JSON list of C-alpha atoms in Angstrom, two decimals:
[
{"chain": "A", "resi": 1, "resn": "ALA", "atom": "CA", "xyz": [105.40, -12.45, -17.87]},
{"chain": "A", "resi": 2, "resn": "SER", "atom": "CA", "xyz": [101.91, -11.94, -19.53]},
{"chain": "A", "resi": 3, "resn": "MET", "atom": "CA", "xyz": [98.80, -14.04, -18.91]},
{"chain": "A", "resi": 4, "resn": "ARG", "atom": "CA", "xyz": [95.78, -15.29, -20.43]},
{"chain": "A", "resi": 5, "resn": "LEU", "atom": "CA", "xyz": [92.91, -16.51, -19.51]},
{"chain": "A", "resi": 6, "resn": "LEU", "atom": "CA", "xyz": [90.68, -19.43, -21.64]},
{"chain": "A", "resi": 7, "resn": "ALA", "atom": "CA", "xyz": [87.22, -20.55, -20.92]},
{"chain": "A", "resi": 8, "resn": "ASN", "atom": "CA", "xyz": [84.81, -23.01, -21.73]},
{"chain": "A", "resi": 9, "resn": "PRO", "atom": "CA", "xyz": [81.50, -22.04, -20.15]},
{"chain": "A", "resi": 10, "resn": "SER", "atom": "CA", "xyz": [79.67, -24.90, -21.04]},
{"chain": "A", "resi": 11, "resn": "THR", "atom": "CA", "xyz": [81.61, -27.21, -19.19]},
{"chain": "A", "resi": 12, "resn": "GLY", "atom": "CA", "xyz": [82.52, -24.41, -16.08]},
{"chain": "A", "resi": 13, "resn": "THR", "atom": "CA", "xyz": [85.95, -24.95, -17.28]},
{"chain": "A", "resi": 14, "resn": "TYR", "atom": "CA", "xyz": [88.56, -21.67, -17.14]},
{"chain": "A", "resi": 15, "resn": "PHE", "atom": "CA", "xyz": [92.69, -21.97, -17.24]},
{"chain": "A", "resi": 16, "resn": "VAL", "atom": "CA", "xyz": [94.71, -19.12, -16.71]},
{"chain": "A", "resi": 17, "resn": "TYR", "atom": "CA", "xyz": [97.77, -19.57, -19.17]},
{"chain": "A", "resi": 18, "resn": "LEU", "atom": "CA", "xyz": [101.19, -17.82, -18.14]},
{"chain": "A", "resi": 19, "resn": "THR", "atom": "CA", "xyz": [103.58, -17.27, -20.36]},
{"chain": "A", "resi": 20, "resn": "GLY", "atom": "CA", "xyz": [107.47, -16.47, -20.26]},
{"chain": "A", "resi": 21, "resn": "GLY", "atom": "CA", "xyz": [108.51, -13.92, -17.71]},
{"chain": "A", "resi": 22, "resn": "VAL", "atom": "CA", "xyz": [112.06, -13.63, -16.47]},
{"chain": "A", "resi": 23, "resn": "VAL", "atom": "CA", "xyz": [114.11, -15.15, -13.79]},
{"chain": "A", "resi": 24, "resn": "ASP", "atom": "CA", "xyz": [113.62, -13.10, -9.82]},
{"chain": "A", "resi": 25, "resn": "GLY", "atom": "CA", "xyz": [116.33, -11.14, -9.31]},
{"chain": "A", "resi": 26, "resn": "THR", "atom": "CA", "xyz": [117.72, -10.97, -12.97]},
{"chain": "A", "resi": 27, "resn": "THR", "atom": "CA", "xyz": [117.52, -10.57, -16.56]},
{"chain": "A", "resi": 28, "resn": "THR", "atom": "CA", "xyz": [116.90, -14.27, -18.00]},
{"chain": "A", "resi": 29, "resn": "ALA", "atom": "CA", "xyz": [114.60, -14.61, -19.34]},
{"chain": "A", "resi": 30, "resn": "LEU", "atom": "CA", "xyz": [111.84, -17.89, -19.65]},
{"chain": "A", "resi": 31, "resn": "SER", "atom": "CA", "xyz": [110.14, -19.48, -22.09]},
{"chain": "A", "resi": 32, "resn": "THR", "atom": "CA", "xyz": [107.88, -21.58, -19.92]},
{"chain": "A", "resi": 33, "resn": "ILE", "atom": "CA", "xyz": [104.18, -21.45, -19.68]},
{"chain": "A", "resi": 34, "resn": "THR", "atom": "CA", "xyz": [102.36, -22.63, -16.92]},
{"chain": "A", "resi": 35, "resn": "LYS", "atom": "CA", "xyz": [98.91, -23.84, -16.85]},
{"chain": "A", "resi": 36, "resn": "TYR", "atom": "CA", "xyz": [96.35, -22.28, -14.07]},
{"chain": "A", "resi": 37, "resn": "ASP", "atom": "CA", "xyz": [92.79, -23.90, -13.59]},
{"chain": "A", "resi": 38, "resn": "VAL", "atom": "CA", "xyz": [90.50, -22.03, -11.99]},
{"chain": "A", "resi": 39, "resn": "THR", "atom": "CA", "xyz": [88.03, -24.13, -10.62]},
{"chain": "A", "resi": 40, "resn": "ALA", "atom": "CA", "xyz": [90.34, -26.74, -9.30]},
{"chain": "A", "resi": 41, "resn": "GLN", "atom": "CA", "xyz": [92.47, -23.15, -7.51]},
{"chain": "A", "resi": 42, "resn": "SER", "atom": "CA", "xyz": [95.60, -25.37, -8.86]},
{"chain": "A", "resi": 43, "resn": "PHE", "atom": "CA", "xyz": [98.33, -25.77, -11.50]},
{"chain": "A", "resi": 44, "resn": "GLY", "atom": "CA", "xyz": [97.45, -28.48, -13.84]},
{"chain": "A", "resi": 45, "resn": "THR", "atom": "CA", "xyz": [99.82, -30.29, -16.10]},
{"chain": "A", "resi": 46, "resn": "LEU", "atom": "CA", "xyz": [100.42, -29.44, -19.72]},
{"chain": "A", "resi": 47, "resn": "THR", "atom": "CA", "xyz": [100.80, -32.85, -22.15]},
{"chain": "A", "resi": 48, "resn": "CYS", "atom": "CA", "xyz": [102.91, -31.50, -25.36]},
{"chain": "A", "resi": 49, "resn": "SER", "atom": "CA", "xyz": [103.03, -33.32, -28.13]},
{"chain": "A", "resi": 50, "resn": "ALA", "atom": "CA", "xyz": [106.69, -31.94, -28.22]},
{"chain": "A", "resi": 51, "resn": "SER", "atom": "CA", "xyz": [109.64, -32.53, -26.19]},
{"chain": "A", "resi": 52, "resn": "THR", "atom": "CA", "xyz": [108.17, -29.53, -23.83]},
{"chain": "A", "resi": 53, "resn": "CYS", "atom": "CA", "xyz": [106.14, -27.03, -23.26]},
{"chain": "A", "resi": 54, "resn": "ALA", "atom": "CA", "xyz": [107.46, -24.18, -23.58]},
{"chain": "A", "resi": 55, "resn": "LEU", "atom": "CA", "xyz": [107.40, -20.82, -26.30]},
{"chain": "A", "resi": 56, "resn": "LEU", "atom": "CA", "xyz": [110.12, -21.31, -28.67]},
{"chain": "A", "resi": 57, "resn": "ALA", "atom": "CA", "xyz": [111.90, -17.83, -27.72]},
{"chain": "A", "resi": 58, "resn": "ALA", "atom": "CA", "xyz": [112.38, -17.40, -24.32]},
{"chain": "A", "resi": 59, "resn": "ARG", "atom": "CA", "xyz": [111.18, -13.62, -23.15]},
{"chain": "A", "resi": 60, "resn": "TYR", "atom": "CA", "xyz": [110.50, -11.28, -21.09]},
{"chain": "A", "resi": 61, "resn": "TRP", "atom": "CA", "xyz": [107.80, -7.72, -21.13]},
{"chain": "A", "resi": 62, "resn": "HIS", "atom": "CA", "xyz": [105.77, -9.65, -24.43]},
{"chain": "A", "resi": 63, "resn": "ALA", "atom": "CA", "xyz": [101.97, -9.11, -25.09]},
{"chain": "A", "resi": 64, "resn": "SER", "atom": "CA", "xyz": [99.84, -12.40, -24.57]},
{"chain": "A", "resi": 65, "resn": "VAL", "atom": "CA", "xyz": [95.81, -12.89, -25.91]},
{"chain": "A", "resi": 66, "resn": "ALA", "atom": "CA", "xyz": [94.05, -15.78, -26.45]},
{"chain": "A", "resi": 67, "resn": "ILE", "atom": "CA", "xyz": [90.93, -15.92, -29.74]},
{"chain": "A", "resi": 68, "resn": "GLY", "atom": "CA", "xyz": [89.37, -19.48, -29.71]},
{"chain": "A", "resi": 69, "resn": "THR", "atom": "CA", "xyz": [91.90, -22.30, -27.82]},
{"chain": "A", "resi": 70, "resn": "ASP", "atom": "CA", "xyz": [94.70, -20.65, -29.09]},
{"chain": "A", "resi": 71, "resn": "VAL", "atom": "CA", "xyz": [97.54, -18.41, -27.23]},
{"chain": "A", "resi": 72, "resn": "TYR", "atom": "CA", "xyz": [100.12, -15.54, -29.44]},
{"chain": "A", "resi": 73, "resn": "VAL", "atom": "CA", "xyz": [102.85, -14.50, -27.84]},
{"chain": "A", "resi": 74, "resn": "ALA", "atom": "CA", "xyz": [104.61, -11.54, -29.55]},
{"chain": "A", "resi": 75, "resn": "GLY", "atom": "CA", "xyz": [107.40, -8.93, -28.85]},
{"chain": "A", "resi": 76, "resn": "GLY", "atom": "CA", "xyz": [109.06, -8.69, -25.22]},
{"chain": "A", "resi": 77, "resn": "THR", "atom": "CA", "xyz": [112.94, -8.87, -24.86]},
{"chain": "A", "resi": 78, "resn": "ASP", "atom": "CA", "xyz": [115.56, -11.54, -24.72]},
{"chain": "A", "resi": 79, "resn": "SER", "atom": "CA", "xyz": [118.00, -12.07, -21.69]},
{"chain": "A", "resi": 80, "resn": "GLY", "atom": "CA", "xyz": [120.49, -10.28, -23.74]},
{"chain": "A", "resi": 81, "resn": "GLY", "atom": "CA", "xyz": [117.84, -7.06, -23.42]},
{"chain": "A", "resi": 82, "resn": "ASN", "atom": "CA", "xyz": [117.75, -7.34, -27.45]},
{"chain": "A", "resi": 83, "resn": "CYS", "atom": "CA", "xyz": [113.89, -6.88, -28.33]},
{"chain": "A", "resi": 84, "resn": "LEU", "atom": "CA", "xyz": [112.39, -9.56, -29.93]},
{"chain": "A", "resi": 85, "resn": "GLY", "atom": "CA", "xyz": [110.18, -9.25, -33.56]},
{"chain": "A", "resi": 86, "resn": "SER", "atom": "CA", "xyz": [108.91, -13.11, -33.85]},
{"chain": "A", "resi": 87, "resn": "LEU", "atom": "CA", "xyz": [104.89, -13.52, -33.50]},
{"chain": "A", "resi": 88, "resn": "GLU", "atom": "CA", "xyz": [104.10, -17.12, -31.74]},
{"chain": "A", "resi": 89, "resn": "ARG", "atom": "CA", "xyz": [100.95, -19.59, -31.29]},
{"chain": "A", "resi": 90, "resn": "PHE", "atom": "CA", "xyz": [100.57, -21.85, -28.48]},
{"chain": "A", "resi": 91, "resn": "THR", "atom": "CA", "xyz": [97.07, -24.28, -28.94]},
{"chain": "A", "resi": 92, "resn": "THR", "atom": "CA", "xyz": [95.87, -24.83, -26.27]},
{"chain": "A", "resi": 93, "resn": "ASP", "atom": "CA", "xyz": [94.87, -28.18, -27.12]},
{"chain": "A", "resi": 94, "resn": "ALA", "atom": "CA", "xyz": [94.48, -30.86, -24.84]},
{"chain": "A", "resi": 95, "resn": "THR", "atom": "CA", "xyz": [96.07, -33.60, -26.60]},
{"chain": "A", "resi": 96, "resn": "SER", "atom": "CA", "xyz": [98.93, -31.78, -28.20]},
{"chain": "A", "resi": 97, "resn": "ASN", "atom": "CA", "xyz": [99.65, -27.62, -26.66]},
{"chain": "A", "resi": 98, "resn": "VAL", "atom": "CA", "xyz": [101.76, -27.00, -30.23]},
{"chain": "A", "resi": 99, "resn": "VAL", "atom": "CA", "xyz": [103.98, -24.43, -30.15]},
{"chain": "A", "resi": 100, "resn": "THR", "atom": "CA", "xyz": [104.89, -23.04, -33.69]},
{"chain": "A", "resi": 101, "resn": "THR", "atom": "CA", "xyz": [106.53, -19.46, -34.71]},
{"chain": "A", "resi": 102, "resn": "LEU", "atom": "CA", "xyz": [104.15, -17.42, -36.77]},
{"chain": "A", "resi": 103, "resn": "SER", "atom": "CA", "xyz": [106.08, -15.30, -38.13]},
{"chain": "A", "resi": 104, "resn": "SER", "atom": "CA", "xyz": [110.30, -13.53, -37.24]},
{"chain": "A", "resi": 105, "resn": "ALA", "atom": "CA", "xyz": [109.00, -11.18, -39.54]},
{"chain": "A", "resi": 106, "resn": "LEU", "atom": "CA", "xyz": [107.73, -8.50, -37.32]},
{"chain": "A", "resi": 107, "resn": "ARG", "atom": "CA", "xyz": [109.35, -5.12, -36.24]},
{"chain": "A", "resi": 108, "resn": "ALA", "atom": "CA", "xyz": [111.14, -5.97, -32.93]},
{"chain": "A", "resi": 109, "resn": "LYS", "atom": "CA", "xyz": [109.24, -4.99, -30.03]},
{"chain": "A", "resi": 110, "resn": "CYS", "atom": "CA", "xyz": [109.85, -4.12, -26.66]},
{"chain": "A", "resi": 111, "resn": "ASN", "atom": "CA", "xyz": [107.13, -4.32, -23.87]},
{"chain": "A", "resi": 112, "resn": "PRO", "atom": "CA", "xyz": [104.11, -4.13, -26.69]},
{"chain": "A", "resi": 113, "resn": "ALA", "atom": "CA", "xyz": [100.39, -4.39, -26.65]},
{"chain": "A", "resi": 114, "resn": "MET", "atom": "CA", "xyz": [98.31, -6.93, -28.39]},
{"chain": "A", "resi": 115, "resn": "VAL", "atom": "CA", "xyz": [94.33, -7.49, -28.29]},
{"chain": "A", "resi": 116, "resn": "ALA", "atom": "CA", "xyz": [92.30, -9.45, -29.88]},
{"chain": "A", "resi": 117, "resn": "VAL", "atom": "CA", "xyz": [88.98, -7.97, -32.16]},
{"chain": "A", "resi": 118, "resn": "ASP", "atom": "CA", "xyz": [85.63, -10.43, -32.53]}
]
């Protein structure tokens, strides 16, 4: 799983988003997105415009980075042990929380690294 912190210092709210991962003791990749409210010290509920708040490709050993109110998730490994070459964006909008695929044509990478540059 991969975590990213998004903050709104003006309101004092800080959230950590946990993406993907693996079912304990297996190689079954997860597509879940979990929100943790750092200020309240509790897990929150995501409201989504789609039927579910989930990555479009289940993955573990992936990379994620937060830019503004978006979390970008790239690469990783699927349940079959295959490296993934997709880049997804999770928009943490208060009303929609939409996941979209930005590219499926990346060179497949297991356990990549990402960095955001301002």
